[in-house]
CSV table of C-alpha atoms in Angstrom, one decimal:
chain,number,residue,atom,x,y,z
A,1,UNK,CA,13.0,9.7,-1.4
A,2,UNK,CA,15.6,8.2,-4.2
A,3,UNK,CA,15.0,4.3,-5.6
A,4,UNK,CA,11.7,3.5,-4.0
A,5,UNK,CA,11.5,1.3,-7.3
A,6,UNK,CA,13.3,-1.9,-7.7
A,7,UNK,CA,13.5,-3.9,-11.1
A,8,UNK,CA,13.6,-7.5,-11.6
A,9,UNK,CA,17.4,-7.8,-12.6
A,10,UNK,CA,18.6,-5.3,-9.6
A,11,UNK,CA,16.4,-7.5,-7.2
A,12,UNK,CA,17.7,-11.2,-8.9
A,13,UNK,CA,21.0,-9.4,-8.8
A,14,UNK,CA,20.7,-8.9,-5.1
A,15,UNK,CA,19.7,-12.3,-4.4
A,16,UNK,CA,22.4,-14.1,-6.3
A,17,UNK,CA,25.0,-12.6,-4.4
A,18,UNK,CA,23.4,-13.3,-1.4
A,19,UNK,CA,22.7,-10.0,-0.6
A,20,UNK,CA,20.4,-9.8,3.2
A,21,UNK,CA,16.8,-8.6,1.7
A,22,UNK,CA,13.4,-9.0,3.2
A,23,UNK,CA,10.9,-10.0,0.5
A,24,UNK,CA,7.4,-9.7,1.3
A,25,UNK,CA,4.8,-10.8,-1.2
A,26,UNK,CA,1.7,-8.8,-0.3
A,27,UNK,CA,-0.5,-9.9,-3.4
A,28,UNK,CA,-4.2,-9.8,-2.2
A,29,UNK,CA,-7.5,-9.7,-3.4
A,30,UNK,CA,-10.5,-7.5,-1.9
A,31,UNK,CA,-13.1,-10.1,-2.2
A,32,UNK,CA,-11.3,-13.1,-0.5
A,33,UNK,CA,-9.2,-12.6,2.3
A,34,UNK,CA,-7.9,-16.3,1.8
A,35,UNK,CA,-7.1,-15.6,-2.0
A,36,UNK,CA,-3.9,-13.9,-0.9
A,37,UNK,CA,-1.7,-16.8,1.0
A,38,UNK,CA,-3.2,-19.3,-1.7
A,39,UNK,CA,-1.1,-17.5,-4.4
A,40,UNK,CA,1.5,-17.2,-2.9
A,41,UNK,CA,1.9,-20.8,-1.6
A,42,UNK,CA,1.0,-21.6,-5.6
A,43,UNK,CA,4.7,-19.9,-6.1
A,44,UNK,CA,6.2,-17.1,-5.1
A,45,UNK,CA,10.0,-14.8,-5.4
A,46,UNK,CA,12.5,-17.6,-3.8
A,47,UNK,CA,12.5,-16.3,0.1
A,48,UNK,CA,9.6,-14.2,0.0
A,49,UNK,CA,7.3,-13.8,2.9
A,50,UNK,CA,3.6,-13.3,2.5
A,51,UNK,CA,2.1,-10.1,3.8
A,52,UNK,CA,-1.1,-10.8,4.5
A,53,UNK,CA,-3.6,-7.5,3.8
A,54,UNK,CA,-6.5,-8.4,5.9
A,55,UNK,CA,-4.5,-10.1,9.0
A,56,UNK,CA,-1.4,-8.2,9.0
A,57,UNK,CA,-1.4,-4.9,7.2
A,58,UNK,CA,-5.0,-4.6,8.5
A,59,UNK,CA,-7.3,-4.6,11.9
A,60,UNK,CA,-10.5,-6.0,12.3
A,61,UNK,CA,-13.1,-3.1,11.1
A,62,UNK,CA,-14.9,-1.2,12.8
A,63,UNK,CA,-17.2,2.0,11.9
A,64,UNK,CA,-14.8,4.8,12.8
A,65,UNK,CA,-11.7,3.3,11.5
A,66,UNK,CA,-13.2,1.5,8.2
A,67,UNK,CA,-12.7,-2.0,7.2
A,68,UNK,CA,-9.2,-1.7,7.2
A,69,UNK,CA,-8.0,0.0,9.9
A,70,UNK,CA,-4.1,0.5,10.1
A,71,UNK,CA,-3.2,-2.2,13.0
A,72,UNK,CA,-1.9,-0.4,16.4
A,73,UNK,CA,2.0,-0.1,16.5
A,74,UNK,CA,2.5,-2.8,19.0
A,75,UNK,CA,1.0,-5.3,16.9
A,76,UNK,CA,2.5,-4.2,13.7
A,77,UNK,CA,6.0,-3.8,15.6
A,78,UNK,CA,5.6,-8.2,16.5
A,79,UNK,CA,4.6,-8.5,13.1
A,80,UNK,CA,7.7,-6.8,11.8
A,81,UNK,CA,9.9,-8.8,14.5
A,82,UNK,CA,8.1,-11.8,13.3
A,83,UNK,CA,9.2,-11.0,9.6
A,84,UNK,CA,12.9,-10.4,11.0
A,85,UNK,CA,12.9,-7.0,9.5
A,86,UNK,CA,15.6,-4.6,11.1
A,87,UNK,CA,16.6,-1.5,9.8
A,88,UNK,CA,20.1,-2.7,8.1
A,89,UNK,CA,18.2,-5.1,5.6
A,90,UNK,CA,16.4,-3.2,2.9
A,91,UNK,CA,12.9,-4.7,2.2
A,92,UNK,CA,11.3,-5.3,-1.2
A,93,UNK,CA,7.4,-5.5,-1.2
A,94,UNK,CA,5.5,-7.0,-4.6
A,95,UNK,CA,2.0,-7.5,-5.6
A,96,UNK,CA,0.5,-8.5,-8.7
A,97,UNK,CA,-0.9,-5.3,-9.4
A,98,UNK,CA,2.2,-3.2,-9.6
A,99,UNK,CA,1.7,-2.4,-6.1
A,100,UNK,CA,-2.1,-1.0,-6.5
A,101,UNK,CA,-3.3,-2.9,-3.8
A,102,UNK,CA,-1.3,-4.5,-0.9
A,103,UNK,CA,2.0,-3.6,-2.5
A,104,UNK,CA,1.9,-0.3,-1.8
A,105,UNK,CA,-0.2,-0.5,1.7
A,106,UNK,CA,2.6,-2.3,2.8
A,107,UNK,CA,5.7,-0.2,1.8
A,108,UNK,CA,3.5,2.8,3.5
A,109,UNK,CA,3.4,0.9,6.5
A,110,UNK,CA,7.0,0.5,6.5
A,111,UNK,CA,8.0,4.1,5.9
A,112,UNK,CA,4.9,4.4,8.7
A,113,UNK,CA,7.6,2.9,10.7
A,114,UNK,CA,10.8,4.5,10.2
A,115,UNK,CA,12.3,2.1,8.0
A,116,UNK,CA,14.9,3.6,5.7
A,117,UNK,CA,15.1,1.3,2.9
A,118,UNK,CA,12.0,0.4,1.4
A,119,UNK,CA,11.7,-1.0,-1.9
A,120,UNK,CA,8.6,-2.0,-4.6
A,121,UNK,CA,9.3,-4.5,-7.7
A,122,UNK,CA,8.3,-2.3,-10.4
A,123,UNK,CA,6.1,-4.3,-12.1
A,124,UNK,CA,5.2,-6.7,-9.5
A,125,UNK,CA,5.1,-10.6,-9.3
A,126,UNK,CA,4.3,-10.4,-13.1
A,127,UNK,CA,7.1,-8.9,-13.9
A,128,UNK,CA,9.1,-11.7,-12.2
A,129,UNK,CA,7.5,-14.4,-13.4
A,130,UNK,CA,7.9,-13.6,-17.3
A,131,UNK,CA,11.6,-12.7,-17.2
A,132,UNK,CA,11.9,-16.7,-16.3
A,133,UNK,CA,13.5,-16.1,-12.8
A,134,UNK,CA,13.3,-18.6,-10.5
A,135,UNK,CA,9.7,-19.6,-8.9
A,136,UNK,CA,9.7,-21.1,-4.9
A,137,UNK,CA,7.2,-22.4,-3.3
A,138,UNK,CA,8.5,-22.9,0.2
A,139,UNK,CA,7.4,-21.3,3.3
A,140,UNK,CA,10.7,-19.3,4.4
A,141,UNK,CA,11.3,-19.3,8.0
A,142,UNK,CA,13.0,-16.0,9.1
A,143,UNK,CA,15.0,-14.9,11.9
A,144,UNK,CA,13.1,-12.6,14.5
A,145,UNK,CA,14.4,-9.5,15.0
A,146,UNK,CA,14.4,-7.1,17.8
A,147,UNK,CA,13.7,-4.1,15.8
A,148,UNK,CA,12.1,-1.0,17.8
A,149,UNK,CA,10.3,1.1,14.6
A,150,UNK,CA,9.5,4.7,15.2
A,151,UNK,CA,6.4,5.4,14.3
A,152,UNK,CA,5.7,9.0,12.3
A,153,UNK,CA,2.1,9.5,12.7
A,154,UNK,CA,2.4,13.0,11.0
A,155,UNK,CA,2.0,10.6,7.8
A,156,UNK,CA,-1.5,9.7,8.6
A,157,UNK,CA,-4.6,12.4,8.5
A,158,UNK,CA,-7.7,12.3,10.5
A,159,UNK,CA,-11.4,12.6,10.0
A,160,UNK,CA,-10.6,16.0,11.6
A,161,UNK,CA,-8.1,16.6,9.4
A,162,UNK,CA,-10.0,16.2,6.4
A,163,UNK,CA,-13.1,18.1,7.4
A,164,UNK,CA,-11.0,20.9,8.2
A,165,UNK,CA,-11.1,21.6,4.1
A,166,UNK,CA,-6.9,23.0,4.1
A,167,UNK,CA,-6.0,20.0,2.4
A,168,UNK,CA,-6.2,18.6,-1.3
A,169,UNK,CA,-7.8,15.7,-1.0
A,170,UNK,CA,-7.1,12.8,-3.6
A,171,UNK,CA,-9.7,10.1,-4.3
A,172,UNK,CA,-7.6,6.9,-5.8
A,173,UNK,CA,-11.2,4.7,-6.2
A,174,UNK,CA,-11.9,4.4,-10.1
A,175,UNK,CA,-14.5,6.8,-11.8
A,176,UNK,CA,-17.6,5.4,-11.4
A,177,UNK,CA,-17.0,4.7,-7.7
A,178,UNK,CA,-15.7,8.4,-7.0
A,179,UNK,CA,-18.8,9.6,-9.0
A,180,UNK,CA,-21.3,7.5,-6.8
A,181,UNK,CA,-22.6,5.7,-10.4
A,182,UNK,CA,-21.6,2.4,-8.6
A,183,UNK,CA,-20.9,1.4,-5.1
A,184,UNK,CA,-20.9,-2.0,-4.3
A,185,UNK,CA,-19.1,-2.4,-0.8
A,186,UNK,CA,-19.8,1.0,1.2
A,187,UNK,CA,-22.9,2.7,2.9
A,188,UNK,CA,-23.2,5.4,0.7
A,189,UNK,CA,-22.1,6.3,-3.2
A,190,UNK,CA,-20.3,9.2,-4.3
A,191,UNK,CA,-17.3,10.9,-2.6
A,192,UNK,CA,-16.0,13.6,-0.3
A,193,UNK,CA,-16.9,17.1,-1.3
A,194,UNK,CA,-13.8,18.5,-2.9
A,195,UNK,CA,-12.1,15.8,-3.9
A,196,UNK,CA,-10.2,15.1,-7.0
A,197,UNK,CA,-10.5,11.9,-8.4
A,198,UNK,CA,-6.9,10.3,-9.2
A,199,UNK,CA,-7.6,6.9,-10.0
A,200,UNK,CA,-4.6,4.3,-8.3
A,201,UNK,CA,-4.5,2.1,-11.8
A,202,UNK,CA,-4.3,5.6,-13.6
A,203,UNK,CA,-0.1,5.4,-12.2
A,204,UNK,CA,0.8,2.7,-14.1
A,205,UNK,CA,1.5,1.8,-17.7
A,206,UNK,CA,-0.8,-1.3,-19.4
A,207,UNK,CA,2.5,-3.9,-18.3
A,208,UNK,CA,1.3,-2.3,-14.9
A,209,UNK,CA,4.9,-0.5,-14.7
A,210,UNK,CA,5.0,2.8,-12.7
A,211,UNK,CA,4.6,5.7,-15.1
A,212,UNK,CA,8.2,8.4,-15.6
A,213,UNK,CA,8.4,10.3,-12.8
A,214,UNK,CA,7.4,13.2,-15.4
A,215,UNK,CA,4.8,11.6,-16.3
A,216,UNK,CA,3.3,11.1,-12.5
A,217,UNK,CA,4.1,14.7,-11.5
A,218,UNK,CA,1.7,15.6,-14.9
A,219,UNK,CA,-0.9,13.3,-13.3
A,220,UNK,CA,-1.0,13.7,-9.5
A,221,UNK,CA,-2.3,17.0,-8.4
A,222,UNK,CA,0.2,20.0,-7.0
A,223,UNK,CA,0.2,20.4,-3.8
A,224,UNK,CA,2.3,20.9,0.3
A,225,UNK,CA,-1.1,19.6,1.7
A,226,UNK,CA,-2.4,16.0,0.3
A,227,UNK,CA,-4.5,13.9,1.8
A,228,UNK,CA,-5.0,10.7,0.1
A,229,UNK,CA,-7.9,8.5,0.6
A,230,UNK,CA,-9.8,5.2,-1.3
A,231,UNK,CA,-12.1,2.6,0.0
A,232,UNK,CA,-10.8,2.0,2.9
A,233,UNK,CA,-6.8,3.1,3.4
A,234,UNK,CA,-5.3,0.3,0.9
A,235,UNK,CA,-5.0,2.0,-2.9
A,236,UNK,CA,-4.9,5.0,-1.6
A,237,UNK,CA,-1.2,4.1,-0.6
A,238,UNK,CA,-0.3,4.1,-4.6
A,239,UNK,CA,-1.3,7.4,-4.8
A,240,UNK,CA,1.5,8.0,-2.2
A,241,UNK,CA,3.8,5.6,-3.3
A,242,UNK,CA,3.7,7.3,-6.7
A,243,UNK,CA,4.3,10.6,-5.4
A,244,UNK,CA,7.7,9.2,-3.7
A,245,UNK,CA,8.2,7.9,-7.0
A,246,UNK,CA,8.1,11.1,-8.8
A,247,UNK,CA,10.0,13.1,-6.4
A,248,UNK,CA,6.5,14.9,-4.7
A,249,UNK,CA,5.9,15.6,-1.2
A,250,UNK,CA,4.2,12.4,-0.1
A,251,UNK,CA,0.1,12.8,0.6
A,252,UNK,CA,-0.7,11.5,4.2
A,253,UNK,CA,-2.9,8.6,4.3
A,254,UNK,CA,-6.7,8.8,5.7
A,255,UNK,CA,-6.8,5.4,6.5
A,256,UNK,CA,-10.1,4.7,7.4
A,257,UNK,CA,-10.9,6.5,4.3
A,258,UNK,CA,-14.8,5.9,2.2
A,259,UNK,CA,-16.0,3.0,4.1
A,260,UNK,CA,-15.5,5.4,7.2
A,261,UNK,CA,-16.6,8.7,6.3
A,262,UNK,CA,-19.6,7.2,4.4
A,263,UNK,CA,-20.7,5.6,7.2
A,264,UNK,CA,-21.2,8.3,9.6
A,265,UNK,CA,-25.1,9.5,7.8
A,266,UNK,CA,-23.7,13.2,9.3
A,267,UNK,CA,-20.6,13.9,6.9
A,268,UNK,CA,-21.6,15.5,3.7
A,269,UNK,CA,-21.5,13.4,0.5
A,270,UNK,CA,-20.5,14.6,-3.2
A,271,UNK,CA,-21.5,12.8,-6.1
A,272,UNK,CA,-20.9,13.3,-10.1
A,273,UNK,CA,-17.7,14.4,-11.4
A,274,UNK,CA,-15.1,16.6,-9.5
């Protein structure tokens, strides 16, 4: 999967000649569903759309699928319609967490979907905003589309599939979270027995760039058979997203991920250090 990254200067490039691009601005935070559409209405790339994570990317939560469940295809397929995406038009997805979050949720979703030109701002809306590029704070109104996706739900793993122990499984929560020393959100602390702990903010530098692709092969995990899992399906996508990155076979997504499997008292639970 070639130039899943995008810079600043390629994307401003794009845009000043007027290039067709769909720009979706997926920044998000877990702790306020609102906090996302605020930001971007406070200014955001010229044309971008916002992506919301809770009400777009997301389905209400429930026990099996976690609290956020992928969204069945029907609804994400109006969703894209409503975004005008079509297959012709490459999109570009940002966050402003170098895709750790929403960013990378979102370009997984699109891949989910068959799209064959998906793109993340390296660097994210930060990036943007310090190379002085130009700042809107509009509400674009796109074009439907018809678009039909194709849905590949060989991407995604199951609660089956993870139990069944083939797979490496890769646990993008931070430490502390993975080692059940904190939990604040889920019914249980600690983390899937045999899981390796790969930290999502562990991908990118401190200007929260994406590592070499040399350097993310060092630090993600060999492996035909990934599964990659977080909190609940959304930085677990980075984990994926840097694997496309460094030329890897890409980990499928458990979406329902910790806040499902932890709250089924039945599945085992692992705590301390991998």
């Amino acid at each position: 999967m070639e130039n899943v990254l995008i810079d600043v200067e390629t994307l401003a490039a794009w845009m000043a000649e007027g290039r067709d691009v769909v720009v979706l601005d997926a920044r998000a935070r877990l702790d306020d569903a609102d906090a996302g559409r605020a930001l971007w209405q406070h200014g955001h790339v010229p044309g971008a759309l916002h992506a919301d994570m809770d009400r777009e990317l997301s389905a209400p939560p429930t026990r099996e699928g976690g609290r956020h469940p992928l969204p069945d295809t029907a609804t994400f397929t109006a969703q894209l319609r409503r975004w005008g995406v079509t297959p012709e038009v490459p999109v570009v997805i940002y966050d402003d967490q170098g895709g750790a979050l929403a960013g990378a949720r979102a370009w997984w979703m699109l891949i989910w979907a068959g799209h064959p030109s998906v793109h993340v701002l390296d660097g994210g809306w930060p990036a943007w905003r310090d190379s002085d590029q130009m700042v809107a704070t509009d509400m674009p109104r796109p074009t439907p589309s018809a678009w039909t996706p194709r849905f590949n739900d060989d991407l995604i793993a199951t609660a089956e599939d993870v139990e069944r122990g083939d797979a490496v499984l890769l646990d993008a929560r931070a430490g502390e979270r993975f080692r059940g020393e904190h939990e604040p959100i889920d019914p249980a602390a600690g983390h899937i027995p045999g899981a390796r702990n790969v930290p999502a903010a562990s991908m990118l530098d401190t200007g929260s760039h994406f590592l070499s692709p040399d350097a993310l092969s060092q630090a993600l995990p060999a492996g035909d058979n990934m599964i990659s899992y977080c909190g609940s399906g959304i930085s677990a996508c980075q984990l994926i997203l840097a694997s496309a990155v460094a030329g890897r076979p890409l980990p499928r997504l458990y979406p329902g991920s910790w806040s499902a499997w932890s709250s089924d008292p039945a599945r085992p639970v692992a705590t301390g250090a991998a």
